[in-house]
């Protein structure tokens, strides 16, 4: 029976599902665990959350990179669609897999948590007194910074190659040190979607959807302009994070 995607495509979609599931489970689990160990947002809690998300994305990107390109984030996938590093149909399939993986990851965390502490599951929320517009701008800027790192260490001809996940994970850790006290530091719509879906709480979800997508799209369009400008250090044929994506690029 014919299928819309090749076997490699199907493996890539599965990798995005599993990688995002792992990342969301680890990240949200660390938020819940840190809150139990250090009630309130103090230095220990902040560092623990930042390290868990940073190391989680290093691992998730590293083990999926040669299968799917290691996106683990719908905003990253959108950027790669715009940059023509992945076809639109496959990119959409990636996004569906990422959101589904995030939902399953949050549901599995719910099953593991005692009833007394399962009402939050690491949800993102704007800090008290922060306007939605302020949170939106912060999410746009943090995501843009993240995508600049990805394009330069993973897509650029002079990138880090197999070491790219390290820089990507460090970027996520730094972003969390900045953003957790204010927005929770999403930069990943799937990471926000999972806990919101399982808890049924959707406060300001649009901020975490629009912000990362807008920041990622801005950098992707900027990248295309940069290539057209004539920067010879950039190779338009380089894959998005891993060679597995290049064979499916338009």
PDB file of C-alpha atoms in Angstrom:
ATOM      1  CA  UNK A   1       0.000   0.000   0.000  1.00  0.00           C
ATOM      2  CA  UNK A   2       1.384   3.399  -0.968  1.00  0.00           C
ATOM      3  CA  UNK A   3       1.947   5.963   1.739  1.00  0.00           C
ATOM      4  CA  UNK A   4       2.481   9.711   1.661  1.00  0.00           C
ATOM      5  CA  UNK A   5       5.767   9.378   3.518  1.00  0.00           C
ATOM      6  CA  UNK A   6       8.757   7.109   3.041  1.00  0.00           C
ATOM      7  CA  UNK A   7       9.901   4.747   5.764  1.00  0.00           C
ATOM      8  CA  UNK A   8      12.627   7.231   6.689  1.00  0.00           C
ATOM      9  CA  UNK A   9       9.990   9.942   6.966  1.00  0.00           C
ATOM     10  CA  UNK A  10       7.883   7.738   9.219  1.00  0.00           C
ATOM     11  CA  UNK A  11      10.910   7.017  11.419  1.00  0.00           C
ATOM     12  CA  UNK A  12      11.612  10.742  11.584  1.00  0.00           C
ATOM     13  CA  UNK A  13       8.043  11.533  12.634  1.00  0.00           C
ATOM     14  CA  UNK A  14       8.220   8.834  15.311  1.00  0.00           C
ATOM     15  CA  UNK A  15      11.531  10.247  16.540  1.00  0.00           C
ATOM     16  CA  UNK A  16      10.000  13.713  16.899  1.00  0.00           C
ATOM     17  CA  UNK A  17       7.116  12.223  18.882  1.00  0.00           C
ATOM     18  CA  UNK A  18       9.403  10.290  21.228  1.00  0.00           C
ATOM     19  CA  UNK A  19      11.994  13.053  21.541  1.00  0.00           C
ATOM     20  CA  UNK A  20       9.383  15.646  22.464  1.00  0.00           C
ATOM     21  CA  UNK A  21       7.708  13.218  24.870  1.00  0.00           C
ATOM     22  CA  UNK A  22      11.055  12.709  26.614  1.00  0.00           C
ATOM     23  CA  UNK A  23      11.870  16.412  26.730  1.00  0.00           C
ATOM     24  CA  UNK A  24       8.478  17.449  28.101  1.00  0.00           C
ATOM     25  CA  UNK A  25       8.455  14.659  30.681  1.00  0.00           C
ATOM     26  CA  UNK A  26      11.942  15.584  31.889  1.00  0.00           C
ATOM     27  CA  UNK A  27      11.376  19.341  31.808  1.00  0.00           C
ATOM     28  CA  UNK A  28       7.989  19.395  33.489  1.00  0.00           C
ATOM     29  CA  UNK A  29       9.032  16.688  35.915  1.00  0.00           C
ATOM     30  CA  UNK A  30      11.974  18.838  36.985  1.00  0.00           C
ATOM     31  CA  UNK A  31       9.663  21.805  37.547  1.00  0.00           C
ATOM     32  CA  UNK A  32       7.399  19.742  39.791  1.00  0.00           C
ATOM     33  CA  UNK A  33      10.329  18.133  41.596  1.00  0.00           C
ATOM     34  CA  UNK A  34      12.172  21.414  42.151  1.00  0.00           C
ATOM     35  CA  UNK A  35       9.024  23.043  43.496  1.00  0.00           C
ATOM     36  CA  UNK A  36       8.684  20.234  46.014  1.00  0.00           C
ATOM     37  CA  UNK A  37      12.343  20.395  47.053  1.00  0.00           C
ATOM     38  CA  UNK A  38      12.521  24.197  47.199  1.00  0.00           C
ATOM     39  CA  UNK A  39       9.049  25.725  47.620  1.00  0.00           C
ATOM     40  CA  UNK A  40       8.856  29.043  45.841  1.00  0.00           C
ATOM     41  CA  UNK A  41      11.104  30.246  43.045  1.00  0.00           C
ATOM     42  CA  UNK A  42      14.524  30.651  44.624  1.00  0.00           C
ATOM     43  CA  UNK A  43      17.983  30.247  43.149  1.00  0.00           C
ATOM     44  CA  UNK A  44      18.077  26.486  43.578  1.00  0.00           C
ATOM     45  CA  UNK A  45      14.735  26.010  41.883  1.00  0.00           C
ATOM     46  CA  UNK A  46      15.690  28.263  38.992  1.00  0.00           C
ATOM     47  CA  UNK A  47      19.012  26.518  38.357  1.00  0.00           C
ATOM     48  CA  UNK A  48      17.446  23.064  38.611  1.00  0.00           C
ATOM     49  CA  UNK A  49      14.743  23.956  36.078  1.00  0.00           C
ATOM     50  CA  UNK A  50      17.241  25.548  33.693  1.00  0.00           C
ATOM     51  CA  UNK A  51      19.632  22.591  33.868  1.00  0.00           C
ATOM     52  CA  UNK A  52      16.870  20.033  33.399  1.00  0.00           C
ATOM     53  CA  UNK A  53      15.556  21.739  30.281  1.00  0.00           C
ATOM     54  CA  UNK A  54      19.030  22.401  28.903  1.00  0.00           C
ATOM     55  CA  UNK A  55      20.295  18.871  29.453  1.00  0.00           C
ATOM     56  CA  UNK A  56      16.963  17.432  28.349  1.00  0.00           C
ATOM     57  CA  UNK A  57      17.169  19.174  24.988  1.00  0.00           C
ATOM     58  CA  UNK A  58      20.833  18.171  24.549  1.00  0.00           C
ATOM     59  CA  UNK A  59      19.862  14.532  24.947  1.00  0.00           C
ATOM     60  CA  UNK A  60      16.664  14.734  22.895  1.00  0.00           C
ATOM     61  CA  UNK A  61      18.336  16.569  19.996  1.00  0.00           C
ATOM     62  CA  UNK A  62      21.424  14.354  20.065  1.00  0.00           C
ATOM     63  CA  UNK A  63      19.580  11.054  19.810  1.00  0.00           C
ATOM     64  CA  UNK A  64      17.066  12.222  17.211  1.00  0.00           C
ATOM     65  CA  UNK A  65      19.390  14.365  15.079  1.00  0.00           C
ATOM     66  CA  UNK A  66      20.404  11.661  12.618  1.00  0.00           C
ATOM     67  CA  UNK A  67      16.831  10.423  12.331  1.00  0.00           C
ATOM     68  CA  UNK A  68      14.669  13.531  12.107  1.00  0.00           C
ATOM     69  CA  UNK A  69      17.018  16.487  12.444  1.00  0.00           C
ATOM     70  CA  UNK A  70      16.219  16.811  16.143  1.00  0.00           C
ATOM     71  CA  UNK A  71      13.685  19.639  16.028  1.00  0.00           C
ATOM     72  CA  UNK A  72      11.735  18.734  19.222  1.00  0.00           C
ATOM     73  CA  UNK A  73       9.890  22.047  18.866  1.00  0.00           C
ATOM     74  CA  UNK A  74       7.150  23.189  16.455  1.00  0.00           C
ATOM     75  CA  UNK A  75       8.733  26.649  16.296  1.00  0.00           C
ATOM     76  CA  UNK A  76      12.002  25.126  15.085  1.00  0.00           C
ATOM     77  CA  UNK A  77      10.105  23.084  12.505  1.00  0.00           C
ATOM     78  CA  UNK A  78       8.309  26.206  11.253  1.00  0.00           C
ATOM     79  CA  UNK A  79      11.662  27.942  10.847  1.00  0.00           C
ATOM     80  CA  UNK A  80      13.019  24.997   8.854  1.00  0.00           C
ATOM     81  CA  UNK A  81       9.941  24.988   6.617  1.00  0.00           C
ATOM     82  CA  UNK A  82      10.452  28.684   5.886  1.00  0.00           C
ATOM     83  CA  UNK A  83      14.157  28.125   5.273  1.00  0.00           C
ATOM     84  CA  UNK A  84      13.255  25.251   2.922  1.00  0.00           C
ATOM     85  CA  UNK A  85      15.136  22.682   4.945  1.00  0.00           C
ATOM     86  CA  UNK A  86      12.086  20.431   5.172  1.00  0.00           C
ATOM     87  CA  UNK A  87       8.966  20.058   3.030  1.00  0.00           C
ATOM     88  CA  UNK A  88       5.674  21.514   4.217  1.00  0.00           C
ATOM     89  CA  UNK A  89       3.816  18.153   4.507  1.00  0.00           C
ATOM     90  CA  UNK A  90       6.601  16.565   6.516  1.00  0.00           C
ATOM     91  CA  UNK A  91       6.987  19.684   8.622  1.00  0.00           C
ATOM     92  CA  UNK A  92       3.294  19.635   9.490  1.00  0.00           C
ATOM     93  CA  UNK A  93       3.590  15.954  10.390  1.00  0.00           C
ATOM     94  CA  UNK A  94       6.527  16.836  12.658  1.00  0.00           C
ATOM     95  CA  UNK A  95       4.432  19.466  14.430  1.00  0.00           C
ATOM     96  CA  UNK A  96       1.540  17.061  14.985  1.00  0.00           C
ATOM     97  CA  UNK A  97       3.968  14.487  16.377  1.00  0.00           C
ATOM     98  CA  UNK A  98       5.578  17.074  18.661  1.00  0.00           C
ATOM     99  CA  UNK A  99       2.277  18.259  20.114  1.00  0.00           C
ATOM    100  CA  UNK A 100       1.149  14.649  20.544  1.00  0.00           C
ATOM    101  CA  UNK A 101       4.427  13.689  22.207  1.00  0.00           C
ATOM    102  CA  UNK A 102       4.131  16.621  24.595  1.00  0.00           C
ATOM    103  CA  UNK A 103       0.598  15.598  25.537  1.00  0.00           C
ATOM    104  CA  UNK A 104       1.632  12.001  26.204  1.00  0.00           C
ATOM    105  CA  UNK A 105       4.677  13.150  28.175  1.00  0.00           C
ATOM    106  CA  UNK A 106       2.503  15.304  30.431  1.00  0.00           C
ATOM    107  CA  UNK A 107      -0.050  12.523  30.839  1.00  0.00           C
ATOM    108  CA  UNK A 108       2.670  10.066  31.875  1.00  0.00           C
ATOM    109  CA  UNK A 109       3.960  12.604  34.407  1.00  0.00           C
ATOM    110  CA  UNK A 110       0.434  12.947  35.791  1.00  0.00           C
ATOM    111  CA  UNK A 111       0.289   9.186  36.310  1.00  0.00           C
ATOM    112  CA  UNK A 112       3.551   9.324  38.275  1.00  0.00           C
ATOM    113  CA  UNK A 113       2.691  12.224  40.587  1.00  0.00           C
ATOM    114  CA  UNK A 114       0.916  12.008  43.960  1.00  0.00           C
ATOM    115  CA  UNK A 115      -2.555  13.558  43.987  1.00  0.00           C
ATOM    116  CA  UNK A 116      -1.389  16.389  46.227  1.00  0.00           C
ATOM    117  CA  UNK A 117       1.021  17.816  43.643  1.00  0.00           C
ATOM    118  CA  UNK A 118      -0.447  16.869  40.269  1.00  0.00           C
ATOM    119  CA  UNK A 119      -2.465  20.041  39.686  1.00  0.00           C
ATOM    120  CA  UNK A 120       0.246  22.048  37.933  1.00  0.00           C
ATOM    121  CA  UNK A 121       2.512  19.635  36.027  1.00  0.00           C
ATOM    122  CA  UNK A 122       5.036  22.348  35.173  1.00  0.00           C
ATOM    123  CA  UNK A 123       2.590  24.665  33.394  1.00  0.00           C
ATOM    124  CA  UNK A 124       3.829  27.951  32.014  1.00  0.00           C
ATOM    125  CA  UNK A 125       2.244  31.099  33.372  1.00  0.00           C
ATOM    126  CA  UNK A 126       2.948  34.803  33.282  1.00  0.00           C
ATOM    127  CA  UNK A 127       4.240  36.145  36.561  1.00  0.00           C
ATOM    128  CA  UNK A 128       1.876  38.292  38.605  1.00  0.00           C
ATOM    129  CA  UNK A 129       1.697  41.812  37.265  1.00  0.00           C
ATOM    130  CA  UNK A 130       3.154  40.964  33.865  1.00  0.00           C
ATOM    131  CA  UNK A 131       1.023  42.064  30.918  1.00  0.00           C
ATOM    132  CA  UNK A 132       0.367  39.584  28.147  1.00  0.00           C
ATOM    133  CA  UNK A 133       2.064  41.932  25.672  1.00  0.00           C
ATOM    134  CA  UNK A 134       5.216  41.963  27.791  1.00  0.00           C
ATOM    135  CA  UNK A 135       5.195  38.186  28.009  1.00  0.00           C
ATOM    136  CA  UNK A 136       4.641  37.911  24.266  1.00  0.00           C
ATOM    137  CA  UNK A 137       7.605  40.164  23.506  1.00  0.00           C
ATOM    138  CA  UNK A 138       9.858  38.212  25.866  1.00  0.00           C
ATOM    139  CA  UNK A 139       8.858  34.906  24.265  1.00  0.00           C
ATOM    140  CA  UNK A 140       9.509  36.335  20.785  1.00  0.00           C
ATOM    141  CA  UNK A 141      12.958  37.590  21.761  1.00  0.00           C
ATOM    142  CA  UNK A 142      13.994  34.428  23.597  1.00  0.00           C
ATOM    143  CA  UNK A 143      12.851  32.233  20.709  1.00  0.00           C
ATOM    144  CA  UNK A 144      14.636  34.446  18.205  1.00  0.00           C
ATOM    145  CA  UNK A 145      17.848  34.104  20.203  1.00  0.00           C
ATOM    146  CA  UNK A 146      17.360  30.340  20.310  1.00  0.00           C
ATOM    147  CA  UNK A 147      16.826  30.078  16.551  1.00  0.00           C
ATOM    148  CA  UNK A 148      19.855  32.254  15.820  1.00  0.00           C
ATOM    149  CA  UNK A 149      21.903  29.731  17.764  1.00  0.00           C
ATOM    150  CA  UNK A 150      20.339  26.804  15.900  1.00  0.00           C
ATOM    151  CA  UNK A 151      20.893  28.296  12.459  1.00  0.00           C
ATOM    152  CA  UNK A 152      24.510  29.121  13.202  1.00  0.00           C
ATOM    153  CA  UNK A 153      25.591  25.947  14.989  1.00  0.00           C
ATOM    154  CA  UNK A 154      23.405  23.392  13.189  1.00  0.00           C
ATOM    155  CA  UNK A 155      22.516  24.775   9.763  1.00  0.00           C
ATOM    156  CA  UNK A 156      25.499  26.927   8.853  1.00  0.00           C
ATOM    157  CA  UNK A 157      28.315  25.406   6.811  1.00  0.00           C
ATOM    158  CA  UNK A 158      30.625  26.522   9.615  1.00  0.00           C
ATOM    159  CA  UNK A 159      28.456  25.115  12.393  1.00  0.00           C
ATOM    160  CA  UNK A 160      29.334  22.698  15.156  1.00  0.00           C
ATOM    161  CA  UNK A 161      28.266  19.523  13.374  1.00  0.00           C
ATOM    162  CA  UNK A 162      27.817  16.656  15.821  1.00  0.00           C
ATOM    163  CA  UNK A 163      28.480  19.030  18.719  1.00  0.00           C
ATOM    164  CA  UNK A 164      25.552  21.301  17.817  1.00  0.00           C
ATOM    165  CA  UNK A 165      23.232  19.798  20.482  1.00  0.00           C
ATOM    166  CA  UNK A 166      25.602  21.084  23.167  1.00  0.00           C
ATOM    167  CA  UNK A 167      25.254  24.706  22.072  1.00  0.00           C
ATOM    168  CA  UNK A 168      21.504  24.264  21.595  1.00  0.00           C
ATOM    169  CA  UNK A 169      21.136  22.861  25.113  1.00  0.00           C
ATOM    170  CA  UNK A 170      23.236  25.650  26.611  1.00  0.00           C
ATOM    171  CA  UNK A 171      21.045  28.196  24.852  1.00  0.00           C
ATOM    172  CA  UNK A 172      17.932  26.616  26.353  1.00  0.00           C
ATOM    173  CA  UNK A 173      19.496  26.625  29.829  1.00  0.00           C
ATOM    174  CA  UNK A 174      20.425  30.314  29.584  1.00  0.00           C
ATOM    175  CA  UNK A 175      16.979  31.184  28.227  1.00  0.00           C
ATOM    176  CA  UNK A 176      15.394  29.492  31.237  1.00  0.00           C
ATOM    177  CA  UNK A 177      17.596  31.432  33.640  1.00  0.00           C
ATOM    178  CA  UNK A 178      16.233  34.599  32.054  1.00  0.00           C
ATOM    179  CA  UNK A 179      12.627  33.672  31.345  1.00  0.00           C
ATOM    180  CA  UNK A 180      11.445  31.324  34.085  1.00  0.00           C
ATOM    181  CA  UNK A 181      10.709  34.096  36.617  1.00  0.00           C
ATOM    182  CA  UNK A 182       8.581  35.963  34.067  1.00  0.00           C
ATOM    183  CA  UNK A 183       6.920  33.631  31.543  1.00  0.00           C
ATOM    184  CA  UNK A 184       8.281  30.231  32.502  1.00  0.00           C
ATOM    185  CA  UNK A 185      10.481  30.357  29.364  1.00  0.00           C
ATOM    186  CA  UNK A 186       8.548  28.331  26.838  1.00  0.00           C
ATOM    187  CA  UNK A 187      10.130  29.082  23.409  1.00  0.00           C
ATOM    188  CA  UNK A 188       8.391  25.832  22.475  1.00  0.00           C
ATOM    189  CA  UNK A 189       4.608  25.663  21.907  1.00  0.00           C
ATOM    190  CA  UNK A 190       4.594  21.894  22.457  1.00  0.00           C
ATOM    191  CA  UNK A 191       6.259  22.258  25.866  1.00  0.00           C
ATOM    192  CA  UNK A 192       3.425  24.581  26.908  1.00  0.00           C
ATOM    193  CA  UNK A 193       0.689  22.569  25.200  1.00  0.00           C
ATOM    194  CA  UNK A 194       1.273  19.292  27.061  1.00  0.00           C
ATOM    195  CA  UNK A 195       0.693  20.499  30.634  1.00  0.00           C
ATOM    196  CA  UNK A 196      -2.099  22.854  29.556  1.00  0.00           C
ATOM    197  CA  UNK A 197      -3.970  20.033  27.832  1.00  0.00           C
ATOM    198  CA  UNK A 198      -3.644  17.585  30.715  1.00  0.00           C
ATOM    199  CA  UNK A 199      -4.543  20.124  33.416  1.00  0.00           C
ATOM    200  CA  UNK A 200      -7.229  21.809  31.321  1.00  0.00           C
ATOM    201  CA  UNK A 201      -5.793  25.229  32.136  1.00  0.00           C
ATOM    202  CA  UNK A 202      -5.212  27.461  29.109  1.00  0.00           C
ATOM    203  CA  UNK A 203      -4.465  30.877  30.642  1.00  0.00           C
ATOM    204  CA  UNK A 204      -2.410  32.968  28.188  1.00  0.00           C
ATOM    205  CA  UNK A 205      -1.758  29.930  26.003  1.00  0.00           C
ATOM    206  CA  UNK A 206      -1.865  32.177  22.952  1.00  0.00           C
ATOM    207  CA  UNK A 207       1.246  33.977  24.226  1.00  0.00           C
ATOM    208  CA  UNK A 208       3.171  30.708  24.191  1.00  0.00           C
ATOM    209  CA  UNK A 209       1.840  29.830  20.756  1.00  0.00           C
ATOM    210  CA  UNK A 210       2.233  33.157  18.945  1.00  0.00           C
ATOM    211  CA  UNK A 211       5.477  34.233  20.619  1.00  0.00           C
ATOM    212  CA  UNK A 212       7.679  31.247  19.699  1.00  0.00           C
ATOM    213  CA  UNK A 213       6.234  30.937  16.197  1.00  0.00           C
ATOM    214  CA  UNK A 214       6.734  34.666  15.534  1.00  0.00           C
ATOM    215  CA  UNK A 215      10.300  34.677  16.856  1.00  0.00           C
ATOM    216  CA  UNK A 216      11.224  31.577  14.863  1.00  0.00           C
ATOM    217  CA  UNK A 217       9.665  32.881  11.656  1.00  0.00           C
ATOM    218  CA  UNK A 218      11.457  36.224  11.957  1.00  0.00           C
ATOM    219  CA  UNK A 219      14.846  34.529  12.244  1.00  0.00           C
ATOM    220  CA  UNK A 220      14.093  32.128   9.379  1.00  0.00           C
ATOM    221  CA  UNK A 221      13.181  34.975   7.031  1.00  0.00           C
ATOM    222  CA  UNK A 222      16.267  36.832   8.183  1.00  0.00           C
ATOM    223  CA  UNK A 223      18.360  33.763   7.414  1.00  0.00           C
ATOM    224  CA  UNK A 224      16.995  33.603   3.880  1.00  0.00           C
ATOM    225  CA  UNK A 225      17.804  37.288   3.401  1.00  0.00           C
ATOM    226  CA  UNK A 226      21.308  36.728   4.780  1.00  0.00           C
ATOM    227  CA  UNK A 227      21.961  33.958   2.281  1.00  0.00           C
ATOM    228  CA  UNK A 228      20.655  36.053  -0.599  1.00  0.00           C
ATOM    229  CA  UNK A 229      22.816  38.941   0.569  1.00  0.00           C
ATOM    230  CA  UNK A 230      25.816  36.852  -0.414  1.00  0.00           C
ATOM    231  CA  UNK A 231      27.351  35.547   2.772  1.00  0.00           C
ATOM    232  CA  UNK A 232      29.650  32.859   1.393  1.00  0.00           C
ATOM    233  CA  UNK A 233      30.083  31.147   4.753  1.00  0.00           C
ATOM    234  CA  UNK A 234      26.512  29.871   4.576  1.00  0.00           C
ATOM    235  CA  UNK A 235      25.672  26.805   2.572  1.00  0.00           C
ATOM    236  CA  UNK A 236      22.025  26.777   1.397  1.00  0.00           C
ATOM    237  CA  UNK A 237      22.218  23.027   0.939  1.00  0.00           C
ATOM    238  CA  UNK A 238      23.168  22.272   4.521  1.00  0.00           C
ATOM    239  CA  UNK A 239      20.556  20.217   6.371  1.00  0.00           C
ATOM    240  CA  UNK A 240      18.583  21.422   9.353  1.00  0.00           C
ATOM    241  CA  UNK A 241      20.565  19.896  12.245  1.00  0.00           C
ATOM    242  CA  UNK A 242      21.101  16.481  10.624  1.00  0.00           C
ATOM    243  CA  UNK A 243      21.543  14.959   7.152  1.00  0.00           C
ATOM    244  CA  UNK A 244      18.307  13.013   7.568  1.00  0.00           C
ATOM    245  CA  UNK A 245      16.291  16.170   6.863  1.00  0.00           C
ATOM    246  CA  UNK A 246      18.210  17.217   3.764  1.00  0.00           C
ATOM    247  CA  UNK A 247      16.984  14.289   1.695  1.00  0.00           C
ATOM    248  CA  UNK A 248      13.425  15.458   2.246  1.00  0.00           C
ATOM    249  CA  UNK A 249      13.972  19.180   1.758  1.00  0.00           C
ATOM    250  CA  UNK A 250      12.219  20.946  -1.069  1.00  0.00           C
TER     251      UNK A 250
END
